[in-house]
XYZ file of C-alpha atoms in Angstrom:
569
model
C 35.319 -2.436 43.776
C 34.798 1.367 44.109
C 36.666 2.004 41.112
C 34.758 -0.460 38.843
C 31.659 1.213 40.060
C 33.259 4.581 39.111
C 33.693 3.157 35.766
C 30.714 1.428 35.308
C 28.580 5.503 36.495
C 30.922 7.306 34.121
C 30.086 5.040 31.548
C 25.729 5.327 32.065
C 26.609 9.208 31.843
C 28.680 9.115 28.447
C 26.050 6.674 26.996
C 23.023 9.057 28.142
C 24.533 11.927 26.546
C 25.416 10.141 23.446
C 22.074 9.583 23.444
C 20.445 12.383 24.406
C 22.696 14.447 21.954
C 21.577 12.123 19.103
C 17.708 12.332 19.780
C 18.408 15.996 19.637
C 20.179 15.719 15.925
C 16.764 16.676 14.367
C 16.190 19.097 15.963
C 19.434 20.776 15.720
C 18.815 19.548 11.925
C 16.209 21.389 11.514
C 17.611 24.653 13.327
C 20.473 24.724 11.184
C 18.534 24.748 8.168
C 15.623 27.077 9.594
C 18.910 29.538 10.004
C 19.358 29.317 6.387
C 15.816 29.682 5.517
C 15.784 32.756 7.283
C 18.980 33.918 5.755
C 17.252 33.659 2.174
C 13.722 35.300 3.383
C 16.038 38.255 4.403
C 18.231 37.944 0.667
C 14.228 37.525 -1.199
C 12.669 40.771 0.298
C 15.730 42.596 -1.130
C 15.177 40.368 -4.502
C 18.490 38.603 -4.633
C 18.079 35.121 -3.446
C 17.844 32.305 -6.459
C 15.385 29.440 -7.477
C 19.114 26.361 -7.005
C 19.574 28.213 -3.053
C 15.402 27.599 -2.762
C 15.714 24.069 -4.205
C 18.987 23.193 -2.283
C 17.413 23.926 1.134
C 14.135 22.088 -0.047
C 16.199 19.006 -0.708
C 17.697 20.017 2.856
C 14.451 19.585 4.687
C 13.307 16.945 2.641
C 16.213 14.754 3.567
C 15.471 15.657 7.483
C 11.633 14.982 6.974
C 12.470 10.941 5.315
C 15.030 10.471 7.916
C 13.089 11.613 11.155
C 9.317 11.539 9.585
C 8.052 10.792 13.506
C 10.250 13.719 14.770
C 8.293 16.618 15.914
C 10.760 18.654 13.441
C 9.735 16.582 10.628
C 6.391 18.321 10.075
C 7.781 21.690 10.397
C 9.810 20.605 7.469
C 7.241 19.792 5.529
C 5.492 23.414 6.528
C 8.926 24.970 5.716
C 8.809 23.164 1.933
C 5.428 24.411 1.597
C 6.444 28.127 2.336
C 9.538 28.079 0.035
C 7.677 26.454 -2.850
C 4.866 29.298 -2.451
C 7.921 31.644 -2.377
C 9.671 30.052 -5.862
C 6.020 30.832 -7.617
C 6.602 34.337 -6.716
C 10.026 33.958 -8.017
C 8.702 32.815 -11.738
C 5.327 32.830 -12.079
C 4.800 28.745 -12.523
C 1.619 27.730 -10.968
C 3.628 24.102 -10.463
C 5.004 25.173 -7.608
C 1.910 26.342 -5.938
C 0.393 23.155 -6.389
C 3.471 21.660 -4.920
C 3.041 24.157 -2.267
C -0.276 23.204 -1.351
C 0.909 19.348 -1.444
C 3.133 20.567 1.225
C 0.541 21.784 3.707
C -1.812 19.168 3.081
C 0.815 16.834 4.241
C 1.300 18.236 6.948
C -2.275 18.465 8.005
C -2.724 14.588 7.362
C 0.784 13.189 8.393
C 1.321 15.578 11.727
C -2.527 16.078 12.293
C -1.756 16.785 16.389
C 0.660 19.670 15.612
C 0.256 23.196 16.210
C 0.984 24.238 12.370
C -2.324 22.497 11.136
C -4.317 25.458 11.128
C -1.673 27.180 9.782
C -1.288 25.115 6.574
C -4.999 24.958 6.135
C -4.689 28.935 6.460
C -2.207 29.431 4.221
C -3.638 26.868 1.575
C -6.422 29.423 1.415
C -4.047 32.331 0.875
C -2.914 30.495 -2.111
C -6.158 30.408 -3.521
C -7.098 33.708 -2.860
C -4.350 35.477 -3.434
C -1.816 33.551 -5.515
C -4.337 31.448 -7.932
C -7.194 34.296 -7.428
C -10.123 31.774 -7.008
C -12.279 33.687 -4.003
C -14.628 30.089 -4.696
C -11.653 27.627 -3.853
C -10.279 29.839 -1.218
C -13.670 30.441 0.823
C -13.570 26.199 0.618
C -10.195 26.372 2.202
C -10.919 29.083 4.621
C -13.960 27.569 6.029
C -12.514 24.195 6.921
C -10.009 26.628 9.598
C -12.570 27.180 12.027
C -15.012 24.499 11.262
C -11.915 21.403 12.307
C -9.612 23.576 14.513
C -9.539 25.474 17.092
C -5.753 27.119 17.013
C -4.582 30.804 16.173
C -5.578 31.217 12.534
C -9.320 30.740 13.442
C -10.026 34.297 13.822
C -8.387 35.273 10.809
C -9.948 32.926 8.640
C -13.384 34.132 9.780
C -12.324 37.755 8.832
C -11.024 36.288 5.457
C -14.232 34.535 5.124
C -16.226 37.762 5.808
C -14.338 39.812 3.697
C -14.244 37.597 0.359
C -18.424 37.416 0.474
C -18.354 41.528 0.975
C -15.770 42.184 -1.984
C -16.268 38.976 -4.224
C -20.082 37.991 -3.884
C -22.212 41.093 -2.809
C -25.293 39.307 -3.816
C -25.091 36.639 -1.630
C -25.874 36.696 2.129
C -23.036 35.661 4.734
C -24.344 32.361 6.069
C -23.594 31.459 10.127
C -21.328 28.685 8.751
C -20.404 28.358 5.189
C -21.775 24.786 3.792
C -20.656 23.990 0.296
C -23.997 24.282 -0.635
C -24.755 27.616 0.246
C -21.930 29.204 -2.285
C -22.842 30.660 -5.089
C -23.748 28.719 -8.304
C -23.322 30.597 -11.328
C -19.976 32.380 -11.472
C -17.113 32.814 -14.061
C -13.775 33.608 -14.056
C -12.244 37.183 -15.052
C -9.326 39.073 -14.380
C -8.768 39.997 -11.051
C -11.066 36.937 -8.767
C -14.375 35.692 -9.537
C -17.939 37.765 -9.848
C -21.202 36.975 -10.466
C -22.124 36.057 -13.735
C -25.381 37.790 -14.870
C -26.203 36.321 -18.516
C -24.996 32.883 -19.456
C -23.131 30.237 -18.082
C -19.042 28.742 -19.308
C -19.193 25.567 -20.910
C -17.699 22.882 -17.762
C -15.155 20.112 -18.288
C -16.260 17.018 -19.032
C -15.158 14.432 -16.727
C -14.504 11.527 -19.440
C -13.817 8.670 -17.650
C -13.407 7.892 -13.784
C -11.687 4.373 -12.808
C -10.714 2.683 -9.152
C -8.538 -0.227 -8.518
C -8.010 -1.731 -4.858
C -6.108 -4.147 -3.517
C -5.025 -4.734 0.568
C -1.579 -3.053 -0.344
C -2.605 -0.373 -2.875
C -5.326 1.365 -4.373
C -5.748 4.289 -7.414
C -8.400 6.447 -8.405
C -7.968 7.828 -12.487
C -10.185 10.536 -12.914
C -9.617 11.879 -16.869
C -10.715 15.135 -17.951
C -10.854 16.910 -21.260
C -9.092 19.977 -19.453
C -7.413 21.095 -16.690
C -9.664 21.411 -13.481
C -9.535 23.241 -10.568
C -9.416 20.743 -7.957
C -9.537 20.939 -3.749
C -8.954 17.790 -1.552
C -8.616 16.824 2.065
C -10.105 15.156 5.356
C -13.938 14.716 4.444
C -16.087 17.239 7.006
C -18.316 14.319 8.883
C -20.653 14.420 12.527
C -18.389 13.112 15.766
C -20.319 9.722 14.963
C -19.590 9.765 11.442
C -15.864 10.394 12.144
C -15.964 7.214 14.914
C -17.452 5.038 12.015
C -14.981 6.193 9.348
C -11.946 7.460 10.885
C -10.041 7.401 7.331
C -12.535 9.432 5.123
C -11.124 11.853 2.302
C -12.560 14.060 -0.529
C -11.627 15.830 -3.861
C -13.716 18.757 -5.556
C -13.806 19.614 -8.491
C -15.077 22.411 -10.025
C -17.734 23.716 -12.574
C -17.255 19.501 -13.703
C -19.767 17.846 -15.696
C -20.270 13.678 -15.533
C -19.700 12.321 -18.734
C -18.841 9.133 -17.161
C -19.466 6.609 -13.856
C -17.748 5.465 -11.434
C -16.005 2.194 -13.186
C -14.494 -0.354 -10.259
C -11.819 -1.894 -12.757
C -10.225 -4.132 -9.708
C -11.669 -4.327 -6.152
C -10.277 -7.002 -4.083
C -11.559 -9.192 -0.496
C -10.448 -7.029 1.896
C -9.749 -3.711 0.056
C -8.059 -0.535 1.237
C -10.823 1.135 -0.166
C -14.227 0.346 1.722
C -16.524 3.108 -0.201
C -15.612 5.221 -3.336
C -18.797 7.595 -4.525
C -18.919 9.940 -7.053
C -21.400 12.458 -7.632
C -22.345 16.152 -8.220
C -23.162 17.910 -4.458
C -24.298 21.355 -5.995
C -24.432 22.731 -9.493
C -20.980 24.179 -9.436
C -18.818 20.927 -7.880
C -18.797 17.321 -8.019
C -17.405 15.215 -4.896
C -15.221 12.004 -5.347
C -15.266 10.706 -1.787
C -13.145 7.363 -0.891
C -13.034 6.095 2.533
C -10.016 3.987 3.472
C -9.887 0.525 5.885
C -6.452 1.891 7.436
C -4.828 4.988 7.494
C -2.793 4.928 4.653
C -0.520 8.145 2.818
C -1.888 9.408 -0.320
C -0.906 11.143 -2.772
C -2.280 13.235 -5.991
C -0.775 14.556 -8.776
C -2.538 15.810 -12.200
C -0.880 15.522 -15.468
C -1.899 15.794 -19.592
C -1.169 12.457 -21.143
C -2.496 11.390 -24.671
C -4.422 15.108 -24.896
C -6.614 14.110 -21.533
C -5.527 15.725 -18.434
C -5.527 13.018 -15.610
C -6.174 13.292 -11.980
C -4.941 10.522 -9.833
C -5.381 9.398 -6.545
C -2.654 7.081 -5.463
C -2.772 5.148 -1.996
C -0.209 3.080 -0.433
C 0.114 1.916 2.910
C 4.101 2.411 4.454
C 4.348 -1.366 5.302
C 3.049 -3.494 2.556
C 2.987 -7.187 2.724
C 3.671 -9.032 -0.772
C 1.368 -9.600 -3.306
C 0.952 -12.829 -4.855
C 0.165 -13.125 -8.418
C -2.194 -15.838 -9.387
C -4.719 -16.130 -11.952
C -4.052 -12.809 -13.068
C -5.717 -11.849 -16.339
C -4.570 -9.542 -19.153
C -6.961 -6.403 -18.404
C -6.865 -2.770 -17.506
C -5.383 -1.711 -14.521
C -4.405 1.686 -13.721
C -0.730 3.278 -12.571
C 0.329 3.096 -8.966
C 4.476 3.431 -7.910
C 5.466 1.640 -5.560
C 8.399 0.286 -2.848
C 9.869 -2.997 -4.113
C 11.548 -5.320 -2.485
C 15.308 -5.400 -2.031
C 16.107 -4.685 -5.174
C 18.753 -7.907 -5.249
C 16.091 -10.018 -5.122
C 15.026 -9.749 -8.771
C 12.369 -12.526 -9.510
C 9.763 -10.859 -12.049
C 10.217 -8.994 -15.055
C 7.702 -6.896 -16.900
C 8.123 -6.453 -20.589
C 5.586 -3.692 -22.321
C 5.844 -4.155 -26.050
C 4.758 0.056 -26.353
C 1.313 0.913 -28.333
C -1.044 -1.755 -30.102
C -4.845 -2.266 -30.597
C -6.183 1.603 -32.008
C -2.574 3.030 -31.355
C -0.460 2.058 -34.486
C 2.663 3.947 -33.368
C 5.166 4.985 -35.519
C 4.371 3.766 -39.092
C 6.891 3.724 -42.108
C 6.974 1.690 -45.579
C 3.978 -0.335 -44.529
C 4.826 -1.587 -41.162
C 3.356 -0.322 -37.782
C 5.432 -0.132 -34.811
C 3.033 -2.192 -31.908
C 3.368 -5.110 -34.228
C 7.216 -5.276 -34.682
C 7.690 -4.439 -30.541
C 5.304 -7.667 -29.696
C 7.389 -9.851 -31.427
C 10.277 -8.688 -29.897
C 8.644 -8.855 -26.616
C 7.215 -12.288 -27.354
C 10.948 -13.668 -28.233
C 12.267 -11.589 -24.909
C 10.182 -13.544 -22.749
C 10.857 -16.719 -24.652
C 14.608 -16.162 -24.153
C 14.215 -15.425 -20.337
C 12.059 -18.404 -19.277
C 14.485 -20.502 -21.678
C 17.913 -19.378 -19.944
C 16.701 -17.906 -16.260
C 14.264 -18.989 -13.387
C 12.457 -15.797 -13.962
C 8.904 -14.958 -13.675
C 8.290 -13.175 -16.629
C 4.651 -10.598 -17.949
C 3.861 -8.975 -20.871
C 1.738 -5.897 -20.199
C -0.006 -7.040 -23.773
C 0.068 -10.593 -25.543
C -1.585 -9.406 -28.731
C -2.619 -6.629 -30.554
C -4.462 -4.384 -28.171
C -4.865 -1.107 -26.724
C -3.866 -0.455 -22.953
C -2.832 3.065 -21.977
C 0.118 4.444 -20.465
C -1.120 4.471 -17.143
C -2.598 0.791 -17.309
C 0.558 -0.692 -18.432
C 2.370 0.868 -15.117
C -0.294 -0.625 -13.087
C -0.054 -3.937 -14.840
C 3.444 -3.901 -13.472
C 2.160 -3.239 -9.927
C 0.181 -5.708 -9.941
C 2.153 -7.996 -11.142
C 4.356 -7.530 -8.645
C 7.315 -7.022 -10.803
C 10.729 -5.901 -10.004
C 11.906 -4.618 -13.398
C 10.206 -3.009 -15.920
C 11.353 -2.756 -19.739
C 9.331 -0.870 -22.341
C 10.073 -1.985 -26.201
C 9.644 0.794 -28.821
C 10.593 1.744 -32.337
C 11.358 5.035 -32.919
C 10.970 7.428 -35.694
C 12.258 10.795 -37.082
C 11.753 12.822 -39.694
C 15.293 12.632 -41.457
C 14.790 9.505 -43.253
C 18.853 8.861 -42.773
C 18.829 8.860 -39.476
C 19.412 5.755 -37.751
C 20.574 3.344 -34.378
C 19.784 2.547 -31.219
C 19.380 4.375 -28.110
C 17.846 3.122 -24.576
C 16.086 5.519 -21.737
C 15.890 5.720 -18.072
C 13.565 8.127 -16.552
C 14.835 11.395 -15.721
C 13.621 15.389 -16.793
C 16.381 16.343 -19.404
C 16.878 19.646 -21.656
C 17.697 17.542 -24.483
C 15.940 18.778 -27.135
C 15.700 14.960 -28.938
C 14.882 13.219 -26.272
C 12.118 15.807 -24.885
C 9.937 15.329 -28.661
C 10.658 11.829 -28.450
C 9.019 12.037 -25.157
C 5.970 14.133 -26.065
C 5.585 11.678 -28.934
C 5.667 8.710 -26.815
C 3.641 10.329 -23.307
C 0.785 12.103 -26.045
C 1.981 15.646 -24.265
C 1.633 19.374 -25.332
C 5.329 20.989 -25.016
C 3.599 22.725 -21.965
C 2.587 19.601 -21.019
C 5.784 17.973 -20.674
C 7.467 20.870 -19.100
C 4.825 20.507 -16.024
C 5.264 17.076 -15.796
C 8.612 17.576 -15.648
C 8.719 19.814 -12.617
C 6.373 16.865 -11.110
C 8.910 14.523 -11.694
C 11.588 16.092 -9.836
C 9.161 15.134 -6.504
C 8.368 11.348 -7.558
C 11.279 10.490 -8.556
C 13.110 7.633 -6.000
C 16.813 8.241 -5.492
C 17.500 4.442 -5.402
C 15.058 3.742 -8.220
C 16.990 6.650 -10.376
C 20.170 4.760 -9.675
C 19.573 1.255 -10.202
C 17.176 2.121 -13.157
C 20.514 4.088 -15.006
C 22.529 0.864 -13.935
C 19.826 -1.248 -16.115
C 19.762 0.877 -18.623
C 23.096 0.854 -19.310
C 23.295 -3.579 -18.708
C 20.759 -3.359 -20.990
C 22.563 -1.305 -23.822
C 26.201 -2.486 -23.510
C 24.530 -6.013 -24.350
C 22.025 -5.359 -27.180
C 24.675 -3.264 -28.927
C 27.481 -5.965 -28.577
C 25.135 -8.587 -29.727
C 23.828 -6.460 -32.637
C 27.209 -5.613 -33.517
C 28.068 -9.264 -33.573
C 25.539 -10.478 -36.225
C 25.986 -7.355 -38.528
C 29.361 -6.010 -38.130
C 28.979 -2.667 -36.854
C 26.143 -1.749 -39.330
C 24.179 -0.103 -36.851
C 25.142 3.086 -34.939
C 25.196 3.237 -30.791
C 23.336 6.147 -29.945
C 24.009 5.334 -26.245
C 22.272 5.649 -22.925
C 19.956 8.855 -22.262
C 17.611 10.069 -20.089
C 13.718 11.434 -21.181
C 10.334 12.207 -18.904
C 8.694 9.116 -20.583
C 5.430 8.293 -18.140
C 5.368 4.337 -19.026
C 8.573 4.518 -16.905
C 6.963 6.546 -13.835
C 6.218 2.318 -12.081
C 8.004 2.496 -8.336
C 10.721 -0.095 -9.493
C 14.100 0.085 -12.246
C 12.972 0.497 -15.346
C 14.114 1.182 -19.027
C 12.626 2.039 -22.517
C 14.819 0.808 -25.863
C 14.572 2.347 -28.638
C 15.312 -1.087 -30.853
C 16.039 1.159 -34.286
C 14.404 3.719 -36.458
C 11.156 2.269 -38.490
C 11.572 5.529 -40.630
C 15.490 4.616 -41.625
C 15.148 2.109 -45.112
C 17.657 -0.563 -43.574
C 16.665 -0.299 -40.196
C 12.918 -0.851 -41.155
C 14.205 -4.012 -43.211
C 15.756 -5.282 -40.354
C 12.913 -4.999 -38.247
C 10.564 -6.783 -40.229
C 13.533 -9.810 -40.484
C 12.638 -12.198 -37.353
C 16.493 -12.909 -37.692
C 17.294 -9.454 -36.442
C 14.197 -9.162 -34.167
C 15.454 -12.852 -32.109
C 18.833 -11.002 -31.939
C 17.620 -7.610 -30.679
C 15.710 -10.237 -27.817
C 18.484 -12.344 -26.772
C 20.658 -8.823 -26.457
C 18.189 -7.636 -24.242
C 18.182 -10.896 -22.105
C 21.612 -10.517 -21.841
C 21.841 -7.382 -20.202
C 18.877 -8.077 -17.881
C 21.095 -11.252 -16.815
C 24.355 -8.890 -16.442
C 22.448 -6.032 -14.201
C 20.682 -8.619 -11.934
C 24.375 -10.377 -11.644
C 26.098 -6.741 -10.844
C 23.455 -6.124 -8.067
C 24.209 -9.912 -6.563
C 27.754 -8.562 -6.217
């Protein structure tokens, strides 16, 4: 009896420290790779550390933040990204990763809002406009939120920061006791060096050209497009005690020297919304507020990106547990981009299909046929085929000729509720001889094809496309990147055997690639096919032949049918 006790005590002690060393695996996580961060710090002052040893030990503390994110650890990960993203600008000079940066330490400050590196982020996000991006308006925003909503260690030297930007940047105007938004200064302009006053005339502003919300109980996006990039801020909206009781969840985004060429436009608001107020509306001559209060305390995110020559600033909301949306009586309208977490993705039950352009947007156009027209009928036959040979629920993001943009047809997909996503284009070139078929997953790529087929198709400046690039490295889903490759190729391996079939090898494989396309950019797999070159004399006969259009359809069937049966097992 002794001796089964022995066993039984001996046994309590090796399962406490089992568990007591595993509760402490973040945290020796994070040690290990706060070792290495200070190894590089020490290899950057003497200028030899490189950008893949910065990005490796991001990925590092990004993997320890997703697997622990309610370990205390977790938001000094975060802070840790933040600092090493600040450190690759200084590295090469790409304001990308200060605005990455930034992301960083405003995650922190919303995720982790009880720990002790709060002030810190807020701090440092005010560093970054001071001294990185040399804004003295933007950082005296970010410095005066320090001591006005905490009370830790940076408080004193955000007052001093404060202090010293209105005695060097804005002699003329008198250091107020606290430092409302209002009080700053109206008319300034940018030169060299920080912002002074500007004595004789005022810089034309953006124009903010159209501003659209859509809210549902599992997700919610604001689209605010602007004829140029912006200067934005955003965070926790500054409220009374009793203000902050009634709307625990209340958020803001400035943005600067912004002019309102368009209202507030609710495009979707459901019963019981995750947005319960959205206002718009200029708060001094110099910014204009976008305030949105949320019904639970949900993550957001925002990113800003040029698409069709506007530059877009979204807001996109998501709670972490969503329940499922049904779809019923929805209507063909405009709905704006959100990604999002999809069910298991062997439970495939809806497919999207976006025949690419239509309405005002032609396409590609060669020998008298327009591209929107020839990728409807495709899509039209697609979803014929499906709903003829599956039990899938199958959407078109357009029925007829009309115009949706590239961020409504994502959203269209949310919405929907879909579970694969497969964009339908015809491309074009320049060499009339060349010729084929080629089919996309999202990825960045140094391709030089596939990057101006992609700032054909996203409406992008080169510059343009190189940002969103860098973006895309962030938003991209591991799983999503996978399984959307795996449909790609389904896809492919079918159309081209099928096509091959009915015309003997006529028409050349030009294989499975990857491109920054922004249709693609939905939160589930997802593929774009290039169905053949409107600008190659056969291929353009063939797509105007139905014959050739049914085949290019049931091809594409196919190889939805053979990915969803390779994910079944």
């Amino acid at each position: 009896m002794k001796t089964s006790i022995l066993i039984l005590c001996l046994l309590i002690l090796e399962v406490g420290t089992i568990s007591v060393a595993w509760a402490d695996r973040p945290g020796e996580w994070f040690q290990k790779n706060d070792q290495k961060y200070r190894q590089l710090l020490s290899l950057h002052r003497k200028k030899s550390s490189t950008q893949n040893q910065w990005f490796s030990l991001i990925s590092e503390f990004e993997r320890l933040h997703n697997s622990y994110p309610a370990h205390p650890k977790a938001g000094h990960s975060l802070f840790r990204i933040g600092k090493i993203y600040r450190i690759l600008f200084h590295l090469t000079q790409q304001e990308v990763y200060l605005n990455r940066s930034i992301r960083a330490f405003r995650h922190v400050i919303q995720s982790y809002p009880q720990s002790t590196l709060v002030d810190d982020s807020q701090f440092i996000i005010g560093k970054i406009f001071e001294e990185d991006k040399q804004e003295p308006m933007l950082a005296l925003l970010e410095y005066r939120k320090v001591p006005e909503m905490y009370d830790g260690d940076q408080k004193f030297l955000a007052l001093q920061r404060i202090e010293a930007l209105y005695k060097t940047q804005l002699p003329e105007i008198d250091l107020p006791a606290t430092i409302p938004t209002t009080t700053l200064p109206s008319k300034l302009s940018r030169v060299q060096g920080g912002l002074t006053i500007e004595k004789s005339r005022k810089l034309p502003k953006g124009q903010l050209l159209l501003a659209q919300y859509w809210s549902t109980p599992r997700w919610a996006r604001i689209v605010m497009n602007l004829d140029r990039p912006i200067p934005y801020i955003y965070g926790e909206l500054p409220q009374s005690p009793r203000e902050k009781k009634m709307h625990p969840h209340a958020f803001y985004l400035d943005l600067l020297d912004t002019e309102l060429a368009a209202s507030l436009e609710p495009m979707l608001k459901e019963s019981s919304s995750l947005l319960s107020k959205v206002e718009l509306r200029p708060i001094n001559s110099r910014i204009t507020r976008l305030s949105f209060i949320l019904k639970e305390n949900a993550p957001f995110r925002v990113i800003d990106y040029e698409i069709a020559h506007q530059h877009l600033i979204t807001i996109e909301i998501s709670p972490r547990t969503q329940p499922p949306l049904p779809v019923t009586n929805v209507k063909e309208s405009t709905i704006a981009l959100t990604p999002q977490t999809t069910s298991s993705t062997s439970e495939v039950q809806r497919i999207i299909i976006d025949p690419g352009h239509g309405g005002k947007d032609p396409g590609a156009i060669s020998f008298g046929i327009q591209e929107k027209d020839v990728v409807l009928s495709v899509a039209l036959m697609l979803r014929q085929k499906l709903q003829e040979t599956t039990d899938l629920d199958v959407f078109l993001t357009r029925q007829t000729d009309r115009f949706v943009s590239i961020a409504e047809r994502s959203a269209l997909a949310r919405q929907y509720n879909g579970d694969l996503f497969i964009s339908l284009h015809a491309n074009a070139h320049p060499e009339k001889k060349v010729q084929g078929i080629e089919t996309y997953f999202l990825d960045v790529t140094s391709n030089e094809t596939s990057r101006k087929l992609a700032i054909r198709e996203n409406a992008m400046s080169d510059q343009g496309l190189q940002n969103f690039s860098v973006i895309l490295r962030d938003l991209l889903s591991v799983s999503h990147s996978t399984h959307s490759t795996m449909l790609a190729n389904a896809i492919h391996e079918q159309l081209i055997t099928n096509v091959h079939t009915n015309y003997h090898s006529k028409i050349r494989n030009l294989g499975v690639k990857e491109a920054p396309f922004v249709v693609l950019l939905v939160g589930m797999p997802a593929a774009l096919i290039e169905i053949s070159f409107i600008t190659n004399p056969k291929d353009n006969q063939r797509l105007q032949d139905p014959r050739y259009q049914k085949v290019v359809a049931e091809g594409v069937a196919l190889g939805i049918q053979h990915y969803i049966q390779r994910i079944r097992g």
